[in-house]
Amino acid sequence: MRIAVEGCSHGELDVIYDAILAEEQSSGERVDVVLLCGDFQAIRNATDLESLAVPLKYRRMGDFHRYYAGEKTAPILTLVIGGNHEASNYMWELYYGGWLAPNIYYLGAAGSVDLGGIVVAGASGIFKRHDYTAGRFEHQPYSPSGIRSVYHTRQFDIIKLGLLQRPQIFLSHDWPNGIEHCGDVTALLRKKPFFREEVATSTLGSPPLQMLLDALHPAYWFSAHLHVRFAATVYFGDAGQSDTLAVRSNTILNPEVLEISDEENATAVSAVAMPAAVPHRPETTQFLALNKCSPRGDFLHFFTLPTPADPFLHASTEARPQVPLLYNKRWLAITRVMDPYFSLQRRQMPLPSIQDPSLRERICEEEARLDTLFADKVNPLDVRAVQHFQHTAPASATAYTSQHRRFLSVEEIAKIRASALERRRKRGAAQRSVRAYQNLDT
Ligand SMILES: [Mn+2]
């Protein structure tokens, strides 16, 4: 199975698919699935912009609404996780995962699926310590703080992911904390010098993702968010380096021993190409962070992974055979067993440890129960048979406002918003966020 991975999408679906189709043409090799690592911006209509946490100048519709409307269709099965710039209202509708548009499947706030026989797992959002242990308390219209906390990763979801068995591929928007030390950190700092302090203080990346990396050892891990291409190899257990990522980071992350000399002549670009063809040992994770989508290119990574679906994919006479997409039974069991802990309030009851033997036992029991439940069903785990894409809001680059009693274009809304901001600023009430259009009707 040939896979294309991309970093932050920022609503640029056309550029991404065009680049992938162009690569297929030049290489002569079909791409079977696309993995997008967040900041996807599933903006269905102008009202969704109200739930997108970006500065005013970045409030753009992007390409997604045409895919949502059916004007365009994703040419290749696409799996998506969320980042910190999302239509958080829409992502919340699909908290457990689902079709954002035909052929574009969101893994949910956390999720795991079986893709042609390999397990893909993903964590949406970014880590912020003060919201990590909270429940999912945000509701719409989002408050100025809720529009941000809504995409902060929750411990509840991380623990669920930590209960998975080793996935082949893990997707996260931000990087696992400490990962920079498993690659060429000097070259990274040459390209992104402003990471220096975070690297020196061990604050680059997400600590919960570091925990997951140590717990799961996925064969491949892809991230985005920091808008730079960076490759690393993490060795676990018996692979020659007997430490975990946490131990490595804690050992190396002494600012005194950090080599961040600018004189060193490391090759900044060639050093970060991930050796896709190198077979991975089970004890290593190949990490690759990807750049954001940009016209300058180099935001994609292509690689081929042997999967149980390969004979089917090779034998198919179709130009683009449909890659099997199944629920991961283990994930379904985890979701059921952890459900009593799910909180819709700020308060989150204490959560069990991922090492808790009785918790793991209950998950195994649940898996056995699912086996019985599914025994007489045909393809019970087939995502396409169970979940169908449905519109839940109009697809339009306009939004109806009850105040104006008509549909306004994005440009008009931006103009009105800008002048409202300006008036507010003049009145000296800049500390209060302008929510003039929070009541836009869909
Ligand atoms: Mn981001």
XYZ file of C-alpha atoms and ligand atoms in Angstrom:
443
model
C 0.000 0.000 0.000
C 1.397 3.345 -1.023
C 0.762 6.183 1.392
C 1.102 9.957 1.111
C 1.476 11.953 4.332
C 1.140 15.698 4.719
C 1.598 18.136 7.622
C -0.757 21.073 8.213
C -3.401 21.441 5.497
C -4.714 24.945 6.335
C -7.718 24.416 4.070
C -5.585 23.853 0.945
C -7.091 20.570 -0.193
C -6.807 21.378 -3.908
C -3.064 22.038 -3.680
C -2.543 18.828 -1.701
C -4.499 16.543 -4.049
C -3.008 18.204 -7.153
C 0.499 17.632 -5.801
C -0.259 13.990 -5.011
C -1.829 13.336 -8.423
C 1.162 15.034 -10.093
C 3.549 12.787 -8.151
C 1.547 9.741 -9.220
C 1.950 10.855 -12.827
C 5.687 11.374 -12.561
C 6.431 8.252 -10.516
C 3.908 6.024 -12.262
C 2.885 4.659 -8.865
C -0.625 4.930 -7.497
C -1.210 6.421 -4.045
C -3.741 4.348 -2.054
C -4.320 6.557 0.954
C -3.568 10.084 2.162
C -2.831 10.921 5.810
C -3.276 14.553 6.911
C -1.808 15.584 10.262
C -4.135 18.400 11.319
C -5.016 22.070 10.862
C -7.345 20.622 8.269
C -9.967 23.408 8.563
C -13.175 21.608 7.619
C -15.016 24.890 7.039
C -18.441 23.995 5.614
C -19.791 27.544 5.492
C -18.926 30.989 6.725
C -20.591 30.339 10.075
C -18.022 27.647 10.828
C -15.368 30.376 10.756
C -16.793 31.406 14.152
C -15.351 28.229 15.646
C -11.940 28.516 13.997
C -9.300 29.973 16.299
C -7.170 32.056 13.942
C -6.299 35.753 13.669
C -8.827 37.680 11.584
C -6.559 37.866 8.536
C -6.443 34.052 8.318
C -10.217 33.618 8.393
C -10.632 32.143 4.944
C -13.079 29.579 3.646
C -10.396 27.412 2.059
C -11.228 24.529 -0.277
C -13.104 22.151 2.018
C -16.636 23.513 1.495
C -16.557 22.444 -2.162
C -15.757 18.873 -1.085
C -18.505 19.094 1.525
C -20.983 20.405 -1.064
C -20.126 17.610 -3.496
C -18.718 19.978 -6.120
C -15.451 18.102 -5.713
C -14.598 14.674 -4.348
C -11.422 13.617 -2.619
C -9.760 11.464 -5.290
C -8.028 9.242 -2.715
C -9.191 7.899 0.661
C -8.000 10.490 3.162
C -7.568 10.080 6.922
C -7.512 13.250 8.990
C -6.693 14.234 12.553
C -7.357 17.642 14.096
C -4.873 20.343 15.043
C -5.275 23.748 16.665
C -6.864 25.519 13.693
C -10.081 23.658 13.046
C -13.805 24.107 12.565
C -14.030 22.875 16.142
C -17.843 22.871 16.046
C -17.823 20.395 13.162
C -15.006 18.276 14.601
C -17.025 18.015 17.825
C -19.969 16.543 15.872
C -17.597 13.733 14.911
C -15.865 13.358 18.270
C -15.784 9.563 17.845
C -14.653 9.824 14.224
C -16.576 9.956 10.964
C -16.787 11.187 7.390
C -16.084 14.913 7.148
C -16.915 14.657 3.444
C -17.100 11.706 1.047
C -13.784 9.808 1.148
C -12.385 12.064 3.928
C -12.484 10.293 7.299
C -11.715 12.059 10.583
C -10.233 9.820 13.282
C -11.956 11.822 16.024
C -10.473 13.566 19.060
C -8.642 10.272 19.400
C -9.155 7.221 17.281
C -7.835 4.114 15.654
C -8.871 2.281 12.507
C -7.771 -0.748 10.537
C -6.572 0.425 7.153
C -6.085 -2.448 4.764
C -4.981 -4.646 7.650
C -2.678 -2.212 9.399
C -3.611 -0.259 12.511
C -3.547 3.534 12.285
C -4.096 5.592 15.432
C -4.231 9.329 15.929
C -4.500 12.051 18.553
C -6.097 15.365 17.590
C -5.398 18.789 19.064
C -2.388 20.195 20.853
C -1.201 19.910 24.441
C -1.826 22.695 26.971
C -1.185 21.707 30.543
C -4.047 23.684 32.138
C -6.759 21.948 30.078
C -5.195 18.494 29.921
C -7.077 17.034 32.883
C -10.380 18.819 32.194
C -13.525 17.262 30.762
C -15.052 18.292 27.416
C -16.868 21.271 28.901
C -16.925 23.654 25.922
C -20.180 24.441 24.188
C -21.225 26.644 21.293
C -21.004 29.496 20.657
C -17.502 29.176 22.025
C -16.293 31.753 24.512
C -12.986 33.495 23.728
C -11.205 30.921 25.907
C -13.428 27.983 24.885
C -12.590 28.454 21.206
C -9.015 27.565 22.197
C -9.437 25.033 24.974
C -11.767 23.002 22.731
C -8.791 21.739 20.715
C -6.531 21.066 23.681
C -5.733 17.396 24.045
C -7.401 15.657 27.015
C -5.920 13.046 29.298
C -9.065 10.963 28.815
C -8.309 10.542 25.107
C -4.595 9.966 25.659
C -5.288 7.162 28.141
C -7.636 5.502 25.663
C -4.875 5.589 23.040
C -2.361 4.230 25.564
C -4.510 1.103 25.910
C -4.088 0.185 22.239
C -1.812 -2.567 21.061
C 1.135 -1.437 18.968
C -0.171 0.466 15.929
C 1.809 0.555 12.696
C 1.148 4.251 12.173
C 0.478 7.000 14.687
C -0.592 10.513 13.724
C -0.390 13.559 15.986
C -0.540 17.263 15.281
C 2.144 18.388 17.722
C 5.367 16.475 18.253
C 6.107 14.086 21.106
C 8.178 15.928 23.693
C 11.894 15.165 23.371
C 11.700 13.704 19.866
C 14.107 16.350 18.561
C 16.963 14.526 20.322
C 16.373 11.388 18.309
C 17.244 13.241 15.104
C 19.552 16.012 13.970
C 18.653 18.686 16.528
C 21.473 20.929 15.320
C 20.063 21.037 11.809
C 16.577 21.592 13.235
C 17.755 24.593 15.240
C 19.547 25.985 12.251
C 16.261 26.011 10.353
C 14.135 27.069 13.344
C 16.440 28.991 15.728
C 13.484 30.174 17.819
C 12.983 26.595 19.095
C 16.292 26.908 20.949
C 14.859 27.841 24.295
C 12.134 25.189 24.155
C 14.714 22.563 23.234
C 16.998 23.679 26.061
C 14.158 23.615 28.604
C 12.632 20.321 27.378
C 9.383 22.074 26.502
C 9.269 21.421 22.766
C 6.402 19.063 21.971
C 3.771 17.280 23.993
C 4.612 15.215 27.120
C 1.487 13.006 26.796
C 2.535 12.117 23.243
C 5.981 11.212 24.562
C 4.252 8.883 27.026
C 2.246 7.327 24.178
C 5.340 6.883 22.029
C 7.046 5.076 24.906
C 3.971 2.952 25.567
C 3.056 2.036 21.985
C 6.281 1.999 19.912
C 4.420 2.487 16.620
C 6.483 1.623 13.566
C 5.832 5.070 12.080
C 4.855 8.345 13.712
C 3.907 11.425 11.712
C 3.397 14.952 13.054
C 2.928 18.506 11.800
C 2.350 21.832 13.603
C 5.919 23.216 13.737
C 6.055 23.746 9.963
C 9.373 22.061 9.409
C 10.413 18.708 8.009
C 12.260 16.696 10.630
C 13.077 12.994 10.777
C 14.132 10.944 13.771
C 14.531 7.321 14.733
C 13.549 6.222 18.228
C 15.108 3.006 19.551
C 13.350 1.014 22.220
C 14.199 -1.953 24.365
C 16.562 -4.458 22.828
C 17.344 -2.557 19.658
C 20.770 -1.700 20.992
C 19.816 1.397 22.984
C 17.998 0.161 26.019
C 16.357 3.421 26.999
C 12.953 4.924 26.371
C 12.432 8.263 24.721
C 11.828 9.838 28.129
C 15.157 8.581 29.443
C 16.951 9.715 26.324
C 15.438 13.175 26.527
C 16.126 13.585 30.204
C 19.706 12.525 29.703
C 20.365 14.645 26.688
C 18.333 17.661 27.657
C 20.978 19.305 29.718
C 21.473 22.718 28.100
C 25.180 22.504 28.935
C 25.712 19.582 26.606
C 23.416 20.744 23.832
C 25.351 21.332 20.669
C 23.719 24.251 19.009
C 26.698 25.759 17.292
C 25.876 27.597 14.092
C 29.311 26.970 12.647
C 28.779 23.308 12.203
C 28.291 22.383 8.607
C 25.465 19.850 8.808
C 23.331 19.450 5.727
C 20.031 20.964 6.716
C 17.873 19.475 4.003
C 19.310 16.148 2.929
C 19.738 15.001 6.511
C 16.010 14.917 7.114
C 14.851 12.687 4.293
C 13.274 9.675 5.951
C 14.610 6.409 4.545
C 11.240 5.000 3.551
C 12.629 1.860 2.015
C 14.578 0.795 5.103
C 12.649 -1.990 6.822
C 11.867 -1.024 10.389
C 12.768 -3.241 13.305
C 9.898 -3.804 15.714
C 11.791 -1.929 18.415
C 12.087 1.347 16.542
C 9.775 4.172 15.634
C 10.482 6.121 12.464
C 9.356 9.649 13.203
C 8.729 12.241 10.538
C 7.344 15.727 10.992
C 6.113 17.379 7.838
C 5.973 20.925 6.654
C 2.742 22.799 6.040
C 1.171 22.784 2.615
C 2.760 25.530 0.528
C 3.207 26.268 -3.166
C 6.954 25.841 -2.692
C 6.328 22.128 -2.326
C 8.134 19.513 -0.228
C 5.220 19.166 2.170
C 4.459 15.567 1.249
C 6.062 12.260 2.074
C 5.398 9.112 0.055
C 6.145 5.633 1.293
C 5.109 2.053 0.704
C 4.086 -0.250 3.520
C 3.472 -3.967 3.057
C -0.108 -4.681 4.159
C -2.529 -7.620 4.066
C -4.534 -5.647 1.486
C -1.664 -5.673 -1.035
C -2.771 -8.778 -2.998
C -6.229 -7.242 -3.395
C -4.816 -3.830 -4.343
C -2.433 -5.354 -6.896
C -5.006 -7.727 -8.395
C -7.733 -5.101 -8.762
C -8.497 -3.976 -12.282
C -9.918 -0.697 -11.046
C -7.877 2.439 -11.598
C -8.204 3.199 -7.911
C -9.338 0.241 -5.829
C -11.047 1.044 -2.542
C -8.687 0.453 0.375
C -10.545 -1.498 3.105
C -11.329 0.717 6.097
C -12.439 -1.085 9.253
C -13.011 -0.145 12.849
C -10.268 -1.339 15.145
C -12.062 -3.788 17.441
C -9.625 -3.081 20.274
C -10.438 0.632 19.979
C -14.189 -0.050 20.115
C -13.653 -2.102 23.275
C -11.514 0.645 24.832
C -14.147 3.249 23.950
C -16.894 1.245 25.672
C -14.873 0.418 28.768
C -13.676 4.025 29.193
C -17.071 5.611 28.530
C -18.093 5.846 32.225
C -15.148 8.223 32.695
C -16.206 10.549 29.876
C -17.014 14.021 31.197
C -18.949 16.845 29.567
C -18.118 19.156 32.451
C -14.887 20.875 33.319
C -14.496 18.453 36.171
C -12.993 15.138 35.139
C -13.166 12.252 37.571
C -9.817 10.586 38.296
C -8.742 8.372 35.433
C -7.216 4.892 35.656
C -3.622 4.201 34.696
C -2.932 2.596 31.322
C -1.021 -0.084 33.250
C -4.081 -0.967 35.385
C -4.398 -4.775 34.943
C -8.117 -4.868 35.754
C -8.790 -2.177 33.134
C -6.887 -4.153 30.506
C -8.759 -7.271 31.540
C -12.106 -5.534 31.084
C -11.044 -4.413 27.611
C -10.170 -8.009 26.670
C -13.565 -9.136 27.973
C -15.248 -6.428 25.925
C -13.358 -7.572 22.827
C -14.608 -11.120 23.433
C -18.150 -9.795 23.853
C -17.835 -7.930 20.543
C -16.677 -11.175 18.886
C -19.877 -12.856 20.035
C -21.972 -9.885 18.997
C -20.404 -9.819 15.527
C -20.367 -13.599 15.017
C -23.305 -13.742 12.596
C -22.757 -10.366 10.937
C -21.199 -9.740 7.532
C -18.332 -7.240 7.714
C -19.471 -5.798 11.072
C -16.366 -3.622 11.310
C -16.577 -2.128 7.824
C -16.627 1.643 8.381
C -18.240 2.283 4.998
C -21.098 -0.115 5.774
C -21.778 1.389 9.207
C -21.158 5.116 8.812
C -22.320 7.185 5.880
C -21.455 10.771 5.162
C -24.323 13.140 5.882
C -24.631 16.887 5.602
C -25.325 18.502 8.945
C -25.026 22.128 7.805
C -25.352 24.034 4.536
C -22.271 24.085 2.341
C -21.765 27.650 1.343
C -19.183 30.371 1.260
C -21.865 32.650 2.685
C -23.611 32.916 6.026
C -27.095 34.056 6.861
C -27.241 36.739 9.508
C -30.473 37.485 11.293
C -29.212 41.015 11.826
C -28.826 41.699 8.099
C -31.589 39.290 7.043
C -29.581 38.052 4.115
C -26.607 35.915 3.198
C -23.277 37.668 3.455
C -20.087 36.647 1.700
C -16.956 35.842 3.661
C -15.441 39.100 2.455
C -18.434 41.099 3.663
C -18.349 39.371 7.021
C -14.625 39.997 7.363
C -15.176 43.663 6.523
C -17.991 44.043 9.046
C -15.969 42.193 11.649
C -12.934 44.400 11.016
C -14.944 47.599 11.379
C -16.648 46.227 14.509
C -13.216 45.490 15.935
C -12.069 48.973 15.058
C -15.120 50.573 16.743
C -14.590 48.400 19.776
C -10.931 49.360 19.899
C -11.847 53.030 19.716
C -14.287 52.597 22.575
C -11.390 51.267 24.574
C -12.976 47.925 25.187
C -10.304 45.924 23.446
C -10.114 43.413 26.249
C -13.550 42.123 25.372
C -13.580 39.911 22.351
C -15.846 40.963 19.552
C -18.515 38.390 19.024
C -20.755 40.504 16.792
C -21.501 37.605 14.519
C -21.620 34.763 16.958
C -25.334 34.414 16.330
C -25.065 33.758 12.624
C -27.745 31.280 11.698
C -26.959 28.270 9.567
Mn -0.894 23.800 14.211
